Structures are given as structure tokens and as C-alpha cells.
Amino acid sequence: MSVKGSTALVRMASNPECEILGAMVLQPGSEKRFYERVVGKPYDREFGERQSSKRRGAQFEQNAYAGDARLLREALAEALQTHAEHLTVRNLLDDYPGAKDDARIGRLRITRGILMDAYAGRAAPDIIVQPQLLLPTKPGPKPFFFIGPDLLIRSRENGMYLPGDLKSFIVRENEIAPSDLARVRLQLGAQVLALRHEYDRIDRSVAVPGKGVLVFSRPNGLRPHAPRIEDVEGAVEAVRIGVAAFLRHRHHIDALRAGAEPYTVVADLKPNFQDACLSTCVMAQWCRQHVAGTAADLGDVAGQALGDTTIEHLFDLMTGAAAPADDREAEVAARLRLLADRHGLGRAA
């Protein structure tokens, strides 16, 4: 996992109330380093994408891009209503390889030039490999996010580009695991938002649709499956909410830290522990301490239904040791007693 680029926005969109995540996005360096500086000891658990998954993803992309992206052109040809040999490709990694900011800026400059050429009706590639987009977040620390789709794919109908992502998830019978699809839809949402910014620089009247292209892997070999065109307008709005949350957290954190590094004010920030944090964030166990002994520690559903009610009080309501304070607690007590009877738990004398 990462708190850079579109992945940071995806995570902010998934948990916009977490100020700890806002500090992590602002803090230079890795998440593990952030944890070490806050907690005072190394992070000792497994975290992030497994090396085997990284190797699979890298090989899938390498296969797709090889030979002037032959396999990718073959996969996209039907969706673009043309023949694979008629599709043109520009791989920006050939011009500026690497992930450092100077390479990203070089690819951003080329991407903007291609978008302008296509808008003006000049010759432009059908597929841009590893383009670079920018999403501004106003003046201040972390004033922009680099957003890097795997692809920009040009429509033969209107000449506009749509973002596309290559994912090495295996597609069987045209089905993808819902958890995988939800995450990549948010990634496409961030890419659409950044692409809208880039087109706004050219002409504010241009309406970029809330759509993106997903290219998954076939089950038999790391070859691109037929693309899926996803409507991601809902994901775009979720990312927009995430950006607004980041701006809000940034303002609060800046006021607290007074020039110091963001990690130094974590104790004064509000965490928002969720079940999903356990698989996505190094700070999950640290944040979980703040809800220990309350309903939220039992999971998202319990936390949403019961708020900050303590587990001890819930047990007392279930056993009859405590009287309900209001109608809401009376309803909770009744439901807990049904569970107690079902599982053979005793009542208070």
C-alpha cells in the first residue's frame, strides 16, 4: 500500500474522516517510517503488496507493452472498432523512464502536448502508455498529486481520451472479485478527476465523461482480457470528497504543527478506525487502541449502530445488570437478550 498519488486519494475517499491518514499523506517518506516515528519502534508485521503479486503485475504490464503493445492493441481493437494494426501507441516510459519527480514532470509535459494535439485535430496516438496527469490541491504543503494511469485511450468517435488501468487480477467468465473491482474503480475515479483538470486547462467547456477502461488478465497466461468500460461517476464523487477531506485535514494539521513535521502532532489528531484499516494501513492497531472496549472494536456495523457505548455496558444490558437509560438502549437490550437466549448465556439474578 502507499500514500502517494492516486492511491492516497483512494484511501482518503475510503476513510475521509481519518486525520491520521491526512498526516501520513503530508509526511515525506514511507508509511512504515511514519509508524516508526510515531510509535518509536519498527513496524514488525507484514504489510503491503506481496512480492509475488508485484512480479505478476510487472510481468503482465511487460507482456502488454511488448512489441509496440501488440497484445494490448489486440485486446482494445474491438472496443475501439478498428483493427489492431491501425492503432498507434506512444509509450512515455521510452522518453522518461522511472518514478522520480523529474521523470513524472517530463511525462506530464508530453501528455499535455498530446492532449492539446488531439483537441486541435492534429495527429495523436490512440493509446498513451504511462501518461502523467496532475491534480492540484491548492497552495500549501502537498499542493498537488501526480496521477499516473497505465493508459490513456482515445475514442474514435469524439477524439477524447479515457483513462485505463491494467490489472493482473484474473478474469473468469467475465467476473472480477467485488473487493478488487471497488478499489480499481476508485483509482479510475481519481484518474478521471485529474483528466478533467488537464482538459480544463485546454478548454473549460470540454466535458470529460465519468468512465474508465479496465484491462484484466486472462486466466490462461498473462495476456490482456477484453477491456471493461466502467461508469465511475460515483467513484469520481467519492474521490472528490476525499480531496476535500485532505484539504480540511491539511489545514488542521498545519495549524497544530507550526512548521514541525506532521508526525509530531499525531497525538492531537482524530483517528477513524474501520475494519478495512487492518488490511490497508500500518497505523491500524495504533488507531484501534482508541476504540478498545467500545462497540466500535467489534466492527464497523457495531460501531455505527452503537456508537461509543462500552462493551461492559452492553454486557450489563444483555444480562439485566443495568437498566436501559432510554428507548434506544431498551431496544438494544431486547435484541441482546434474544442473542443471549439463543446462545445459552445467563441472566443476572
CSV table of C-alpha atoms in Angstrom, one decimal:
chain,number,residue,atom,x,y,z
A,1,MET,CA,0.0,0.0,0.0
A,2,SER,CA,1.0,3.6,-0.5
A,3,VAL,CA,0.0,7.1,0.4
A,4,LYS,CA,1.3,8.7,-2.8
A,5,GLY,CA,-0.5,9.7,-6.0
A,6,SER,CA,-3.9,8.2,-6.8
A,7,THR,CA,-3.6,5.5,-4.1
A,8,ALA,CA,-3.5,8.2,-1.4
A,9,LEU,CA,-6.7,9.7,-2.8
A,10,VAL,CA,-8.3,6.3,-3.0
A,11,ARG,CA,-7.6,5.8,0.7
A,12,MET,CA,-8.8,9.3,1.6
A,13,ALA,CA,-12.0,8.5,-0.3
A,14,SER,CA,-12.5,5.3,1.6
A,15,ASN,CA,-11.9,6.9,5.0
A,16,PRO,CA,-12.3,10.7,4.7
A,17,GLU,CA,-12.8,11.3,8.5
A,18,CYS,CA,-9.3,9.9,9.4
A,19,GLU,CA,-6.9,12.8,10.3
A,20,ILE,CA,-4.1,10.3,10.9
A,21,LEU,CA,-4.3,9.3,7.3
A,22,GLY,CA,-4.1,13.0,6.4
A,23,ALA,CA,-0.9,13.4,8.4
A,24,MET,CA,0.6,10.3,6.7
A,25,VAL,CA,-0.1,11.8,3.3
A,26,LEU,CA,1.6,15.0,4.3
A,27,GLN,CA,4.6,13.3,5.9
A,28,PRO,CA,7.6,12.6,3.5
A,29,GLY,CA,8.8,9.0,3.4
A,30,SER,CA,7.1,5.6,3.6
A,31,GLU,CA,4.2,4.6,5.8
A,32,LYS,CA,6.5,2.2,7.8
A,33,ARG,CA,8.8,5.2,8.5
A,34,PHE,CA,5.7,7.2,9.6
A,35,TYR,CA,4.7,4.4,12.0
A,36,GLU,CA,8.3,4.2,13.4
A,37,ARG,CA,8.4,7.9,14.1
A,38,VAL,CA,5.0,7.9,15.8
A,39,VAL,CA,5.3,4.7,17.8
A,40,GLY,CA,9.0,4.7,18.4
A,41,LYS,CA,9.8,1.2,17.2
A,42,PRO,CA,10.0,-0.6,13.8
A,43,TYR,CA,6.9,-1.9,12.2
A,44,ASP,CA,7.1,-5.7,12.7
A,45,ARG,CA,4.1,-7.1,10.7
A,46,GLU,CA,3.7,-8.0,7.1
A,47,PHE,CA,2.5,-5.0,5.1
A,48,GLY,CA,1.8,-4.0,1.5
A,49,GLU,CA,1.6,-6.0,-1.7
A,50,ARG,CA,3.3,-9.3,-1.7
A,51,GLN,CA,6.4,-9.6,-3.9
A,52,SER,CA,4.8,-12.4,-5.9
A,53,SER,CA,1.9,-10.1,-6.7
A,54,LYS,CA,4.3,-7.3,-7.7
A,55,ARG,CA,6.2,-9.6,-10.0
A,56,ARG,CA,3.0,-10.8,-11.6
A,57,GLY,CA,1.8,-7.3,-12.2
A,58,ALA,CA,5.1,-6.2,-13.6
A,59,GLN,CA,5.2,-9.2,-16.0
A,60,PHE,CA,1.6,-8.6,-17.1
A,61,GLU,CA,2.5,-5.0,-18.0
A,62,GLN,CA,5.7,-6.0,-19.7
A,63,ASN,CA,3.8,-8.5,-21.9
A,64,ALA,CA,1.1,-6.0,-22.7
A,65,TYR,CA,3.6,-3.3,-23.8
A,66,ALA,CA,6.0,-5.5,-25.7
A,67,GLY,CA,6.3,-5.2,-29.5
A,68,ASP,CA,4.6,-1.8,-29.7
A,69,ALA,CA,1.9,-3.0,-27.3
A,70,ARG,CA,0.8,-5.8,-29.7
A,71,LEU,CA,-1.3,-7.7,-27.1
A,72,LEU,CA,-2.8,-4.5,-25.8
A,73,ARG,CA,-3.7,-3.3,-29.2
A,74,GLU,CA,-5.3,-6.7,-30.0
A,75,ALA,CA,-7.4,-6.5,-26.7
A,76,LEU,CA,-8.5,-3.0,-27.4
A,77,ALA,CA,-9.2,-3.2,-31.1
A,78,GLU,CA,-12.8,-4.4,-30.9
A,79,ALA,CA,-13.8,-1.8,-28.3
A,80,LEU,CA,-12.3,0.9,-30.5
A,81,GLN,CA,-14.0,-0.6,-33.6
A,82,THR,CA,-10.8,-0.9,-35.6
A,83,HIS,CA,-8.1,-3.3,-36.4
A,84,ALA,CA,-5.1,-3.8,-34.1
A,85,GLU,CA,-2.6,-2.8,-36.8
A,86,HIS,CA,-4.4,0.5,-37.3
A,87,LEU,CA,-3.9,1.6,-33.6
A,88,THR,CA,-1.0,3.8,-32.8
A,89,VAL,CA,0.9,3.8,-29.5
A,90,ARG,CA,3.2,6.2,-27.7
A,91,ASN,CA,5.0,4.7,-24.7
A,92,LEU,CA,6.2,7.7,-22.5
A,93,LEU,CA,8.5,5.4,-20.5
A,94,ASP,CA,10.7,5.3,-23.6
A,95,ASP,CA,11.1,9.1,-23.2
A,96,TYR,CA,11.3,9.4,-19.4
A,97,PRO,CA,11.7,6.1,-17.5
A,98,GLY,CA,11.4,5.9,-13.8
A,99,ALA,CA,9.2,7.1,-11.0
A,100,LYS,CA,11.2,10.2,-9.7
A,101,ASP,CA,9.6,13.6,-9.9
A,102,ASP,CA,11.7,14.8,-12.8
A,103,ALA,CA,10.6,11.8,-14.9
A,104,ARG,CA,7.0,12.4,-14.0
A,105,ILE,CA,7.3,16.1,-14.9
A,106,GLY,CA,8.7,15.0,-18.3
A,107,ARG,CA,5.9,12.6,-19.0
A,108,LEU,CA,3.4,15.3,-17.8
A,109,ARG,CA,4.7,17.7,-20.4
A,110,ILE,CA,4.4,15.2,-23.2
A,111,THR,CA,0.9,14.1,-22.1
A,112,ARG,CA,-0.3,17.7,-22.1
A,113,GLY,CA,1.1,18.2,-25.6
A,114,ILE,CA,-0.7,15.1,-26.9
A,115,LEU,CA,-4.0,16.2,-25.3
A,116,MET,CA,-3.6,19.6,-27.0
A,117,ASP,CA,-2.8,18.0,-30.3
A,118,ALA,CA,-5.8,15.7,-30.2
A,119,TYR,CA,-8.1,18.5,-29.1
A,120,ALA,CA,-6.9,20.6,-32.1
A,121,GLY,CA,-7.4,17.8,-34.5
A,122,ARG,CA,-3.7,17.1,-35.1
A,123,ALA,CA,-2.2,13.7,-35.3
A,124,ALA,CA,-2.2,12.0,-31.8
A,125,PRO,CA,-1.7,8.4,-30.7
A,126,ASP,CA,-4.7,6.1,-30.0
A,127,ILE,CA,-3.0,4.7,-26.9
A,128,ILE,CA,-0.7,6.6,-24.5
A,129,VAL,CA,1.3,4.2,-22.2
A,130,GLN,CA,2.3,5.5,-18.8
A,131,PRO,CA,0.9,9.1,-19.2
A,132,GLN,CA,1.1,11.5,-16.4
A,133,LEU,CA,-1.6,13.8,-15.0
A,134,LEU,CA,-1.7,16.4,-12.2
A,135,LEU,CA,-4.4,17.0,-9.7
A,136,PRO,CA,-3.9,20.3,-7.8
A,137,THR,CA,-4.9,20.7,-4.1
A,138,LYS,CA,-4.4,24.5,-3.8
A,139,PRO,CA,-1.5,26.3,-2.3
A,140,GLY,CA,0.1,24.7,0.8
A,141,PRO,CA,2.0,21.6,1.7
A,142,LYS,CA,1.4,18.8,-0.8
A,143,PRO,CA,-0.1,21.2,-3.4
A,144,PHE,CA,-0.7,18.5,-6.0
A,145,PHE,CA,-0.9,14.8,-6.6
A,146,PHE,CA,0.7,13.1,-9.5
A,147,ILE,CA,-1.8,10.8,-11.0
A,148,GLY,CA,-0.4,8.1,-13.3
A,149,PRO,CA,-2.9,5.9,-15.3
A,150,ASP,CA,-1.4,3.0,-17.0
A,151,LEU,CA,-3.1,4.2,-20.2
A,152,LEU,CA,-5.0,6.9,-21.9
A,153,ILE,CA,-7.2,5.5,-24.7
A,154,ARG,CA,-8.5,7.8,-27.4
A,155,SER,CA,-12.1,7.4,-28.5
A,156,ARG,CA,-12.5,7.1,-32.3
A,157,GLU,CA,-15.9,8.9,-32.0
A,158,ASN,CA,-15.0,12.2,-30.3
A,159,GLY,CA,-11.2,12.2,-30.1
A,160,MET,CA,-11.2,12.4,-26.3
A,161,TYR,CA,-9.1,10.2,-24.1
A,162,LEU,CA,-10.3,8.0,-21.3
A,163,PRO,CA,-8.1,6.7,-18.5
A,164,GLY,CA,-7.3,3.0,-18.5
A,165,ASP,CA,-5.7,0.6,-15.9
A,166,LEU,CA,-4.0,-2.7,-16.4
A,167,LYS,CA,-4.7,-5.2,-13.5
A,168,SER,CA,-3.2,-8.7,-13.3
A,169,PHE,CA,-6.4,-9.9,-11.5
A,170,ILE,CA,-7.6,-13.0,-13.3
A,171,VAL,CA,-11.0,-12.7,-15.1
A,172,ARG,CA,-13.0,-15.9,-15.2
A,173,GLU,CA,-16.3,-15.9,-17.1
A,174,ASN,CA,-16.1,-12.1,-17.2
A,175,GLU,CA,-16.3,-11.8,-13.4
A,176,ILE,CA,-14.0,-9.9,-11.0
A,177,ALA,CA,-14.0,-10.1,-7.2
A,178,PRO,CA,-16.1,-7.3,-5.8
A,179,SER,CA,-13.3,-6.1,-3.5
A,180,ASP,CA,-10.8,-5.9,-6.3
A,181,LEU,CA,-13.3,-4.0,-8.5
A,182,ALA,CA,-14.3,-1.5,-5.8
A,183,ARG,CA,-10.7,-0.4,-5.3
A,184,VAL,CA,-9.8,-0.1,-9.0
A,185,ARG,CA,-13.0,1.9,-9.7
A,186,LEU,CA,-11.8,4.4,-7.1
A,187,GLN,CA,-8.5,4.6,-8.9
A,188,LEU,CA,-10.2,5.3,-12.1
A,189,GLY,CA,-12.3,7.9,-10.3
A,190,ALA,CA,-9.1,9.7,-9.3
A,191,GLN,CA,-7.8,9.5,-12.9
A,192,VAL,CA,-11.0,10.9,-14.3
A,193,LEU,CA,-10.8,13.8,-11.9
A,194,ALA,CA,-7.2,14.6,-12.9
A,195,LEU,CA,-8.0,14.2,-16.6
A,196,ARG,CA,-10.8,16.7,-16.2
A,197,HIS,CA,-8.3,19.2,-14.7
A,198,GLU,CA,-6.0,18.7,-17.7
A,199,TYR,CA,-8.8,19.3,-20.2
A,200,ASP,CA,-9.9,22.3,-18.2
A,201,ARG,CA,-6.5,23.8,-18.9
A,202,ILE,CA,-7.3,23.5,-22.6
A,203,ASP,CA,-11.0,24.3,-22.8
A,204,ARG,CA,-13.3,24.5,-19.8
A,205,SER,CA,-16.3,23.6,-21.9
A,206,VAL,CA,-14.9,20.1,-22.5
A,207,ALA,CA,-17.0,17.5,-20.7
A,208,VAL,CA,-14.9,14.5,-19.7
A,209,PRO,CA,-17.2,11.5,-19.1
A,210,GLY,CA,-17.1,9.7,-15.8
A,211,LYS,CA,-15.8,6.5,-17.5
A,212,GLY,CA,-12.6,4.4,-17.5
A,213,VAL,CA,-11.3,1.3,-19.1
A,214,LEU,CA,-10.1,-1.7,-17.1
A,215,VAL,CA,-7.9,-4.4,-18.7
A,216,PHE,CA,-7.6,-7.5,-16.6
A,217,SER,CA,-5.6,-10.7,-17.2
A,218,ARG,CA,-6.9,-13.9,-18.9
A,219,PRO,CA,-6.9,-17.0,-16.7
A,220,ASN,CA,-4.5,-18.9,-19.0
A,221,GLY,CA,-1.4,-16.8,-19.2
A,222,LEU,CA,-0.6,-13.1,-18.5
A,223,ARG,CA,-2.4,-11.8,-21.6
A,224,PRO,CA,-4.9,-8.9,-21.6
A,225,HIS,CA,-8.6,-9.8,-21.4
A,226,ALA,CA,-11.2,-7.9,-23.4
A,227,PRO,CA,-11.5,-4.5,-21.7
A,228,ARG,CA,-14.3,-3.4,-19.5
A,229,ILE,CA,-15.6,0.2,-19.8
A,230,GLU,CA,-16.7,1.2,-16.3
A,231,ASP,CA,-19.1,4.0,-15.3
A,232,VAL,CA,-17.2,5.6,-12.4
A,233,GLU,CA,-19.1,8.8,-11.8
A,234,GLY,CA,-19.9,7.7,-8.2
A,235,ALA,CA,-16.2,6.9,-7.7
A,236,VAL,CA,-15.3,10.4,-9.0
A,237,GLU,CA,-17.6,11.9,-6.4
A,238,ALA,CA,-16.1,9.7,-3.7
A,239,VAL,CA,-12.6,10.9,-4.6
A,240,ARG,CA,-13.8,14.5,-4.7
A,241,ILE,CA,-14.9,14.0,-1.1
A,242,GLY,CA,-11.5,12.5,-0.3
A,243,VAL,CA,-9.7,15.6,-1.7
A,244,ALA,CA,-12.0,17.9,0.3
A,245,ALA,CA,-11.2,15.8,3.4
A,246,PHE,CA,-7.5,16.1,2.7
A,247,LEU,CA,-7.7,19.9,2.4
A,248,ARG,CA,-9.6,20.0,5.7
A,249,HIS,CA,-7.1,17.8,7.5
A,250,ARG,CA,-4.1,19.7,6.0
A,251,HIS,CA,-5.4,23.0,7.4
A,252,HIS,CA,-5.9,21.5,10.8
A,253,ILE,CA,-2.5,19.7,10.9
A,254,ASP,CA,-0.7,22.8,9.7
A,255,ALA,CA,-2.3,24.9,12.4
A,256,LEU,CA,-1.1,22.3,15.0
A,257,ARG,CA,2.4,21.6,13.9
A,258,ALA,CA,3.5,25.2,13.4
A,259,GLY,CA,6.3,24.2,10.9
A,260,ALA,CA,7.2,20.9,12.6
A,261,GLU,CA,6.9,17.6,10.8
A,262,PRO,CA,3.3,16.2,10.5
A,263,TYR,CA,4.0,13.1,12.6
A,264,THR,CA,4.8,15.2,15.6
A,265,VAL,CA,1.1,16.2,16.1
A,266,VAL,CA,-0.5,12.8,15.6
A,267,ALA,CA,-1.5,12.6,19.3
A,268,ASP,CA,-3.7,15.6,18.8
A,269,LEU,CA,-5.4,14.2,15.7
A,270,LYS,CA,-8.6,12.2,15.4
A,271,PRO,CA,-8.3,8.6,14.1
A,272,ASN,CA,-11.2,6.9,12.5
A,273,PHE,CA,-10.6,3.1,12.8
A,274,GLN,CA,-12.5,0.9,10.4
A,275,ASP,CA,-12.4,-2.8,9.7
A,276,ALA,CA,-10.7,-2.2,6.3
A,277,CYS,CA,-7.8,-0.4,8.1
A,278,LEU,CA,-6.4,-3.7,9.3
A,279,SER,CA,-5.5,-4.7,5.7
A,280,THR,CA,-4.6,-1.2,4.3
A,281,CYS,CA,-2.9,0.9,7.0
A,282,VAL,CA,0.2,0.5,9.1
A,283,MET,CA,-1.4,2.6,11.8
A,284,ALA,CA,-4.5,0.3,12.2
A,285,GLN,CA,-3.5,-1.3,15.5
A,286,TRP,CA,-2.4,2.1,16.9
A,287,CYS,CA,-5.8,3.6,16.0
A,288,ARG,CA,-7.7,0.6,17.2
A,289,GLN,CA,-6.5,1.4,20.7
A,290,HIS,CA,-8.6,4.5,20.7
A,291,VAL,CA,-11.8,2.4,20.4
A,292,ALA,CA,-10.7,-0.5,22.6
A,293,GLY,CA,-13.5,-1.6,25.0
A,294,THR,CA,-16.2,0.1,22.9
A,295,ALA,CA,-18.7,-1.2,20.4
A,296,ALA,CA,-16.5,0.1,17.5
A,297,ASP,CA,-13.9,-2.5,18.5
A,298,LEU,CA,-16.5,-5.2,17.5
A,299,GLY,CA,-16.6,-4.0,13.9
A,300,ASP,CA,-18.0,-1.2,11.6
A,301,VAL,CA,-21.6,-2.3,11.9
A,302,ALA,CA,-21.5,-2.4,15.7
A,303,GLY,CA,-19.7,0.9,15.9
A,304,GLN,CA,-22.3,2.6,13.5
A,305,ALA,CA,-25.2,1.1,15.4
A,306,LEU,CA,-24.0,1.6,19.0
A,307,GLY,CA,-21.5,4.5,18.8
A,308,ASP,CA,-19.1,4.8,21.7
A,309,THR,CA,-21.1,2.5,24.1
A,310,THR,CA,-18.7,0.4,26.1
A,311,ILE,CA,-18.7,-3.4,25.7
A,312,GLU,CA,-19.1,-3.7,29.5
A,313,HIS,CA,-22.3,-1.6,29.4
A,314,LEU,CA,-23.6,-3.7,26.5
A,315,PHE,CA,-22.9,-6.9,28.6
A,316,ASP,CA,-24.8,-5.4,31.5
A,317,LEU,CA,-27.7,-4.6,29.3
A,318,MET,CA,-27.7,-8.1,27.9
A,319,THR,CA,-27.7,-9.7,31.4
A,320,GLY,CA,-30.0,-7.3,33.0
A,321,ALA,CA,-27.4,-5.9,35.4
A,322,ALA,CA,-28.0,-2.4,34.0
A,323,ALA,CA,-31.4,-0.8,33.3
A,324,PRO,CA,-31.8,0.9,29.8
A,325,ALA,CA,-31.4,4.7,30.0
A,326,ASP,CA,-33.7,5.4,27.1
A,327,ASP,CA,-35.8,3.8,24.4
A,328,ARG,CA,-32.8,3.2,22.2
A,329,GLU,CA,-31.0,1.3,24.9
A,330,ALA,CA,-34.2,-0.6,25.7
A,331,GLU,CA,-34.3,-1.8,22.1
A,332,VAL,CA,-30.6,-2.7,22.2
A,333,ALA,CA,-31.1,-4.6,25.4
A,334,ALA,CA,-34.0,-6.6,24.0
A,335,ARG,CA,-32.0,-7.7,20.9
A,336,LEU,CA,-29.0,-8.6,23.1
A,337,ARG,CA,-31.2,-10.8,25.3
A,338,LEU,CA,-32.5,-12.6,22.3
A,339,LEU,CA,-28.9,-13.3,21.3
A,340,ALA,CA,-28.2,-14.4,24.9
A,341,ASP,CA,-31.1,-16.8,25.0
A,342,ARG,CA,-30.2,-18.2,21.6
A,343,HIS,CA,-26.6,-18.9,22.7
A,344,GLY,CA,-27.5,-20.1,26.3
A,345,LEU,CA,-26.0,-17.1,28.1
A,346,GLY,CA,-27.2,-16.5,31.7
A,347,ARG,CA,-29.1,-13.5,33.0
A,348,ALA,CA,-28.3,-11.6,36.2
A,349,ALA,CA,-30.1,-12.7,39.3
